[in-house]
Amino acid sequence: MDISTRLAPGLCLKNPVLSASGTFAYGEEFSRMFDLSLLGGVVTKGLSLLPSEGNPTPRVCETPCGMLNAIGLENIGIDAFIEEKLPFLGTFDTEVIVNFFGTAEDEYAQMAQRLDIEGVSAIEMNVSCPNIKKGGIEFGKDPQILNRLVAKVRKSTTKPLVVKLSPMVTHIGEMALAAQEGGADALTCSNTFPAMAIDENTLRPMLGNVTGGLSGPAIKPIALRIVWEVSRQVSIPVIASGGITSWKDAVHFLLAGASAVEIGSASLRDPLCFGAIIEGLIRYMQDKGLESISDIIGRLQTA
Amino acid sequence: MDISTRLAPGLCLKNPVLSASGTFAYGEEFSRMFDLSLLGGVVTKGLSLLPSEGNPTPRVCETPCGMLNAIGLENIGIDAFIEEKLPFLGTFDTEVIVNFFGTAEDEYAQMAQRLDIEGVSAIEMNVSCPNIKKGGIEFGKDPQILNRLVAKVRKSTTKPLVVKLSPMVTHIGEMALAAQEGGADALTCSNTFPAMAIDENTLRPMLGNVTGGLSGPAIKPIALRIVWEVSRQVSIPVIASGGITSWKDAVHFLLAGASAVEIGSASLRDPLCFGAIIEGLIRYMQDKGLESISDIIGRLQTA
Amino acid sequence: MKECSALVKDNRRVGQDTYLMTLECEFSPFTPGQFLMLRLTGTCEPFLRRPLAILSYRERAIELLYKVRGGGTSLLAGTKKGEALSVLGPLGKGFSDPKPEEEAVYVAGGTGLPPILALAEKTRRGRLIIGARTRDDIPLWNRMQNIAGVEPTATTEDGSLGIRGVATQALGDLLETIQSPCVIYACGPTGMLKQAARLAQGSGARCEVSIEEHMACGFGVCSACVVRTTTGNQKVCTQGPVFDASCIEWGI
Amino acid sequence: MKECSALVKDNRRVGQDTYLMTLECEFSPFTPGQFLMLRLTGTCEPFLRRPLAILSYRERAIELLYKVRGGGTSLLAGTKKGEALSVLGPLGKGFSDPKPEEEAVYVAGGTGLPPILALAEKTRRGRLIIGARTRDDIPLWNRMQNIAGVEPTATTEDGSLGIRGVATQALGDLLETIQSPCVIYACGPTGMLKQAARLAQGSGARCEVSIEEHMACGFGVCSACVVRTTTGNQKVCTQGPVFDASCIEWGI
Ligand SMILES: Cc1cc2nc3c(=O)[nH]c(=O)nc-3n(C[C@H](O)[C@H](O)[C@H](O)COP(=O)(O)OP(=O)(O)OC[C@H]3O[C@@H](n4cnc5c(N)ncnc54)[C@H](O)[C@@H]3O)c2cc1C
Ligand SMILES: Cc1cc2nc3c(=O)[nH]c(=O)nc-3n(C[C@H](O)[C@H](O)[C@H](O)COP(=O)(O)OP(=O)(O)OC[C@H]3O[C@@H](n4cnc5c(N)ncnc54)[C@H](O)[C@@H]3O)c2cc1C
Ligand SMILES: Cc1cc2nc3c(=O)[nH]c(=O)nc-3n(C[C@H](O)[C@H](O)[C@H](O)COP(=O)(O)O)c2cc1C
Ligand SMILES: Cc1cc2nc3c(=O)[nH]c(=O)nc-3n(C[C@H](O)[C@H](O)[C@H](O)COP(=O)(O)O)c2cc1C
Ligand code: FES
Ligand code: FES
């Protein structure tokens, strides 16, 4: 049985299960619980040029079948990552996908350039960040701005380039095409949904940052629709993200057209879920008599 | 204690709790369970000019802390409503808000005109429908199209006009302002989120229509953020809709800036929840020593 | 119809994936074919209630017979004595009684047994055909054999109990032997219902079928549960679940 | 640290909204101040695990003492003997032992008792101050009185048990009577910890505080639980929850 999956020229995962950015840090903690070589790939916490301290606490809060986070992209910065974390990740037989963000086009391009080094399998651009120059409009909300950004980053690296889309847009297909035309090798669909929670006793928001991003099973039906919609409009592979907790969820996203899946919030509550998801997927393929993961990808029957 | 709330000139609800469109039919079934005069108002199932048969089954499906529906706006049509249902609703001491939709501007305008009759307290426009003339683009997805539509409907009726927004847009504030400038008296934020679910055994979608709308507690954190965002940008009242199941949820939406709340999916699982929500709200105000609902509306502390 | 809190008195496995649950609550008299909507309490999962036919109600005890299919029914299978559930019902329209001159034939397959059994236990006359894949899929066979006035027949696809074959085959054979006016009551998979309707039409028998459709509310407000009939869409939860078979548009 | 399935052996109310839970599982030795992340099984609600300090672990039995605050802890209060929970731990850094020459003073308030009690039961020497609003808010008072070598003092705001007043007042008074080097261990509301830190600084005592912050993972991967220290953000779940009080930026 072949469960490997191709994301870009030169980037083939041994299985379609990835960690998601921001819920796996840089791999060290999870490596104490299981062998990271189990995974199709590791996606790191989102990095910026300089270290960043993030938002005030509380930074997380429980919601019905999900959670809010407003970490504020706290990270150790690209230098510390390359020096202290990347070599460790290199000791595992898995792909290393480095997630990153910036607040200006140049910053994104610079990051991409710096990450064009050995040990990095691919880079994943998080475009849910405000473009400070354009008055705070998120890069991920306007197709033209996104297209220009992706094209610029594309020129700055030889690595496979993954663009992680923001879900909360009117025409997700346009955003996907803008990224594809800018030169993305693959798309991740999608990031968290802007949301909030309130404490009726204190009359205050539950998060220090007022609003945060909704993730977890609650958003899965929306994320699934987005993957289905996007994967039929683009010709590049789609990586699914949003509420995946079980092998069944993984199968649903593959059927909808994803070539791989990222597991985020679910791994916070159940750090050993990765193995269970991979095993479940293999059992499913055995039960259905499927030889290859490509017999699942996009095979949703709608007629 | 004053729990009445004002939605438009001449439209004041005795309490802020409304049914939502599509989960209350035309009131008859619920009237067998409790006195509809309990409610601040009743919002009817969405009506169209002609009766409509809706989508193939299955039309609903369970999701984590929520549900999908793809009823397809099945309804008895405006004539049957006015003749058979409206008189019955008139026997209760509650406001009757009639939800409606069309597939062309003229249709919306015609509906508004037909509903400009006694017994109708206000009309609520559902703009999550494709504009057939504009190649299927939803009225609720483009601010210019929305503005024109609202302005046209505004001219066709003397009733308070509520516009119910679609949540899945890039800039919800722009849509809200477009509706306000078109002449809306109030906004409902918001409708369901386009989503889907898949059966891994049959490889088919769970809904006959493939995609459907996500509602229930799962979407509450997103709906709450939308209400908060919109209510700070417009000067007209906002009615909240999305995942409200308890009096606490109702308080959260009021704190975020809503002037009233609609209860949809929650009333399918718990048809008696309306009374519990109103009572809980009153108890909350007593505990906090609040005299008027306006002491809650928009009183979220973010500083 | 009303909403009430019910306590689990008993919840036991009585067949392959099939459970018999007894709930204690102050319910209302019901007509066989009517159902209730069940909800776990203290949790928002499953979000929607689940429809189950009423097998019996007497002396503050409701009996339900259900098969574990997905998330909701497997959580239900895990509930223990003393737990509280929320019950909404009785809902929908049940079966009509057989007319005095009619010979009654009951046909059940899959999860269709409870309303059929309830009806046979009420009328106490006629013949009951229960069809399944194998003997383990036929719960309460003893109980069916002990309804005075009702003659039960089992059909199994593997021949492990009763006649080898499917229920509608046995129904066809039976109908050929009946001369008097006849009424068929059927509940089970759509294919079975359709075939029963065809046999009824062929033999001139009256036929009532109880239809399953995905439901959200169960009391007529959401329009989830429609079935196509000769007079347009009808709601299974309020205008059914029992319909005259000749009104249903069975499709291809 | 490992993930394991634990069975509820006991779960009883021991005070105002406070429960003592005993779990059976093959856990690991722990340092007082360490915690575990608990999750209900078979349900996706609550979605996140909840952090609770370890009160004791011996002979395959973990003791937890928790106060019902919101949704998660009230579901926990409803769990019954025999139910399975998922346990992740032991997590974080615990308290250091008092040095031989140090006099140990333990201060607990609110939900801060479990790690402090665990430490006193380990060291078996020093003085323990437990502060609460009223006597009903002090669980396990008998147990505190029976730790050989540990002298307990209760403070209540209404004077219903022990000294009327707050724990840090009693701490201040106590510190004035101690001449030898001293170490303070504190867990409770932030205001209390801050005051303990100030008193320690004033008297030259060493002070370790166990800090609470909202957590999602509990093992260092999500960056939810940071606290500001003199060397920048630190993660409460892995670099704490026990910190040297002099490193914490208490804010205004
Ligand atoms: C009027 C009526 C009476 C019924 N009586 C009985 C009964 O007495 N005993 C019994 O075992 N079953 C009965 N059913 C079927 C039962 O409601 C479903 O098996 C149950 O809802 C499945 O829930 P689940 O969460 O386990 O499955 P899910 O995970 O929700 O779905 C599993 C499968 O069950 C079916 N299903 C799901 N939801 C519904 C629904 N709301 N209505 C119908 N089918 C559904 C679908 O085929 C689905 O693919 C009845 C259904 C109806 C409509
Ligand atoms: C390291 C550590 C050890 C702890 N040990 C204990 C203990 O031994 N006994 C005990 O009773 N409590 C302890 N707590 C606090 C306990 O974790 C919270 O009371 C619990 O998580 C609240 O969950 P809930 O679902 O009931 O409340 P929620 O409904 O989630 O929230 C209610 C309130 O509880 C607080 N809270 C919520 N989540 C957290 C969280 N993850 N961390 C801290 N506070 C939170 C917030 O103030 C919130 O407003 C500890 C917390 C930490 C961080
Ligand atoms: C605590 C937390 C931190 C996150 N940080 C990042 C990040 O740094 N960069 C990024 O692109 N996405 C980030 N995400 C989004 C996740 O990678 C993922 O796309 C999202 O949570 C949806 O998937 P899930 O439902 O599986 O969690 C974060 C999510 C969480 C919960
Ligand atoms: C079964 C169903 C039917 C609905 N039909 C309509 C409709 O006809 N018109 C409309 O504007 N909204 C309709 N809605 C949306 C609801 O009115 C409501 O805005 C949405 O479900 C979110 O609220 P909730 O989470 O409380 O259900 C429908 C929702 C459901 C679940
Ligand atoms: S289930 Fe709602 S109308 Fe039948
Ligand atoms: S709770 Fe996740 S890093 Fe501490």
PDB file of N, CA, C and O in Angstrom, chain C residues 90-112:
ATOM      1  N   PRO C  90     -45.505  12.183  22.392  1.00  0.00           N
ATOM      2  CA  PRO C  90     -45.416  11.411  21.145  1.00  0.00           C
ATOM      3  C   PRO C  90     -45.564  12.308  19.932  1.00  0.00           C
ATOM      4  O   PRO C  90     -46.300  13.294  19.972  1.00  0.00           O
ATOM      5  N   LEU C  91     -44.887  11.944  18.854  1.00  0.00           N
ATOM      6  CA  LEU C  91     -44.829  12.779  17.655  1.00  0.00           C
ATOM      7  C   LEU C  91     -45.361  12.029  16.436  1.00  0.00           C
ATOM      8  O   LEU C  91     -45.271  10.801  16.355  1.00  0.00           O
ATOM      9  N   GLY C  92     -45.885  12.791  15.489  1.00  0.00           N
ATOM     10  CA  GLY C  92     -46.279  12.233  14.204  1.00  0.00           C
ATOM     11  C   GLY C  92     -47.612  11.506  14.231  1.00  0.00           C
ATOM     12  O   GLY C  92     -48.317  11.495  15.237  1.00  0.00           O
ATOM     13  N   LYS C  93     -47.943  10.949  13.067  1.00  0.00           N
ATOM     14  CA  LYS C  93     -49.184  10.203  12.915  1.00  0.00           C
ATOM     15  C   LYS C  93     -48.875   8.718  12.886  1.00  0.00           C
ATOM     16  O   LYS C  93     -47.991   8.282  12.149  1.00  0.00           O
ATOM     17  N   GLY C  94     -49.592   7.933  13.641  1.00  0.00           N
ATOM     18  CA  GLY C  94     -49.347   6.501  13.708  1.00  0.00           C
ATOM     19  C   GLY C  94     -50.150   5.723  12.678  1.00  0.00           C
ATOM     20  O   GLY C  94     -50.769   6.294  11.773  1.00  0.00           O
ATOM     21  N   PHE C  95     -50.132   4.401  12.831  1.00  0.00           N
ATOM     22  CA  PHE C  95     -50.891   3.528  11.928  1.00  0.00           C
ATOM     23  C   PHE C  95     -52.378   3.591  12.255  1.00  0.00           C
ATOM     24  O   PHE C  95     -52.772   3.729  13.408  1.00  0.00           O
ATOM     25  N   SER C  96     -53.195   3.453  11.241  1.00  0.00           N
ATOM     26  CA  SER C  96     -54.632   3.285  11.470  1.00  0.00           C
ATOM     27  C   SER C  96     -54.857   1.861  11.978  1.00  0.00           C
ATOM     28  O   SER C  96     -54.019   0.984  11.775  1.00  0.00           O
ATOM     29  N   ASP C  97     -55.969   1.626  12.628  1.00  0.00           N
ATOM     30  CA  ASP C  97     -56.291   0.256  13.012  1.00  0.00           C
ATOM     31  C   ASP C  97     -56.783  -0.503  11.789  1.00  0.00           C
ATOM     32  O   ASP C  97     -57.368   0.096  10.879  1.00  0.00           O
ATOM     33  N   PRO C  98     -56.550  -1.793  11.756  1.00  0.00           N
ATOM     34  CA  PRO C  98     -57.146  -2.564  10.655  1.00  0.00           C
ATOM     35  C   PRO C  98     -58.666  -2.509  10.809  1.00  0.00           C
ATOM     36  O   PRO C  98     -59.184  -2.525  11.930  1.00  0.00           O
ATOM     37  N   LYS C  99     -59.368  -2.422   9.681  1.00  0.00           N
ATOM     38  CA  LYS C  99     -60.827  -2.437   9.767  1.00  0.00           C
ATOM     39  C   LYS C  99     -61.283  -3.846  10.142  1.00  0.00           C
ATOM     40  O   LYS C  99     -60.560  -4.816   9.876  1.00  0.00           O
ATOM     41  N   PRO C 100     -62.446  -3.954  10.739  1.00  0.00           N
ATOM     42  CA  PRO C 100     -62.903  -5.270  11.218  1.00  0.00           C
ATOM     43  C   PRO C 100     -62.819  -6.343  10.133  1.00  0.00           C
ATOM     44  O   PRO C 100     -62.419  -7.476  10.413  1.00  0.00           O
ATOM     45  N   GLU C 101     -63.150  -5.950   8.902  1.00  0.00           N
ATOM     46  CA  GLU C 101     -63.179  -6.966   7.849  1.00  0.00           C
ATOM     47  C   GLU C 101     -61.799  -7.253   7.261  1.00  0.00           C
ATOM     48  O   GLU C 101     -61.639  -8.178   6.458  1.00  0.00           O
ATOM     49  N   GLU C 102     -60.805  -6.465   7.655  1.00  0.00           N
ATOM     50  CA  GLU C 102     -59.487  -6.624   7.022  1.00  0.00           C
ATOM     51  C   GLU C 102     -58.614  -7.660   7.741  1.00  0.00           C
ATOM     52  O   GLU C 102     -58.553  -7.694   8.968  1.00  0.00           O
ATOM     53  N   GLU C 103     -57.956  -8.428   6.944  1.00  0.00           N
ATOM     54  CA  GLU C 103     -56.882  -9.288   7.421  1.00  0.00           C
ATOM     55  C   GLU C 103     -55.633  -8.395   7.546  1.00  0.00           C
ATOM     56  O   GLU C 103     -55.309  -7.652   6.623  1.00  0.00           O
ATOM     57  N   ALA C 104     -54.952  -8.426   8.699  1.00  0.00           N
ATOM     58  CA  ALA C 104     -53.784  -7.554   8.879  1.00  0.00           C
ATOM     59  C   ALA C 104     -52.484  -8.314   8.680  1.00  0.00           C
ATOM     60  O   ALA C 104     -52.307  -9.408   9.213  1.00  0.00           O
ATOM     61  N   VAL C 105     -51.588  -7.714   7.878  1.00  0.00           N
ATOM     62  CA  VAL C 105     -50.255  -8.294   7.689  1.00  0.00           C
ATOM     63  C   VAL C 105     -49.216  -7.236   8.053  1.00  0.00           C
ATOM     64  O   VAL C 105     -49.251  -6.126   7.530  1.00  0.00           O
ATOM     65  N   TYR C 106     -48.335  -7.595   8.957  1.00  0.00           N
ATOM     66  CA  TYR C 106     -47.292  -6.679   9.412  1.00  0.00           C
ATOM     67  C   TYR C 106     -45.952  -7.113   8.831  1.00  0.00           C
ATOM     68  O   TYR C 106     -45.626  -8.304   8.887  1.00  0.00           O
ATOM     69  N   VAL C 107     -45.198  -6.165   8.298  1.00  0.00           N
ATOM     70  CA  VAL C 107     -43.890  -6.501   7.725  1.00  0.00           C
ATOM     71  C   VAL C 107     -42.832  -5.559   8.281  1.00  0.00           C
ATOM     72  O   VAL C 107     -42.987  -4.339   8.202  1.00  0.00           O
ATOM     73  N   ALA C 108     -41.785  -6.120   8.840  1.00  0.00           N
ATOM     74  CA  ALA C 108     -40.719  -5.291   9.416  1.00  0.00           C
ATOM     75  C   ALA C 108     -39.355  -5.769   8.960  1.00  0.00           C
ATOM     76  O   ALA C 108     -39.124  -6.963   8.782  1.00  0.00           O
ATOM     77  N   GLY C 109     -38.461  -4.814   8.741  1.00  0.00           N
ATOM     78  CA  GLY C 109     -37.075  -5.144   8.416  1.00  0.00           C
ATOM     79  C   GLY C 109     -36.168  -4.102   9.047  1.00  0.00           C
ATOM     80  O   GLY C 109     -36.595  -2.974   9.289  1.00  0.00           O
ATOM     81  N   GLY C 110     -34.944  -4.461   9.327  1.00  0.00           N
ATOM     82  CA  GLY C 110     -33.967  -3.499   9.865  1.00  0.00           C
ATOM     83  C   GLY C 110     -34.442  -2.861  11.153  1.00  0.00           C
ATOM     84  O   GLY C 110     -34.910  -3.543  12.059  1.00  0.00           O
ATOM     85  N   THR C 111     -34.346  -1.516  11.234  1.00  0.00           N
ATOM     86  CA  THR C 111     -34.793  -0.839  12.444  1.00  0.00           C
ATOM     87  C   THR C 111     -36.302  -0.606  12.414  1.00  0.00           C
ATOM     88  O   THR C 111     -36.824   0.158  13.204  1.00  0.00           O
ATOM     89  N   GLY C 112     -37.009  -1.278  11.510  1.00  0.00           N
ATOM     90  CA  GLY C 112     -38.442  -1.046  11.366  1.00  0.00           C
ATOM     91  C   GLY C 112     -39.309  -1.841  12.326  1.00  0.00           C
ATOM     92  O   GLY C 112     -40.526  -1.681  12.348  1.00  0.00           O
TER      93      GLY C 112
END
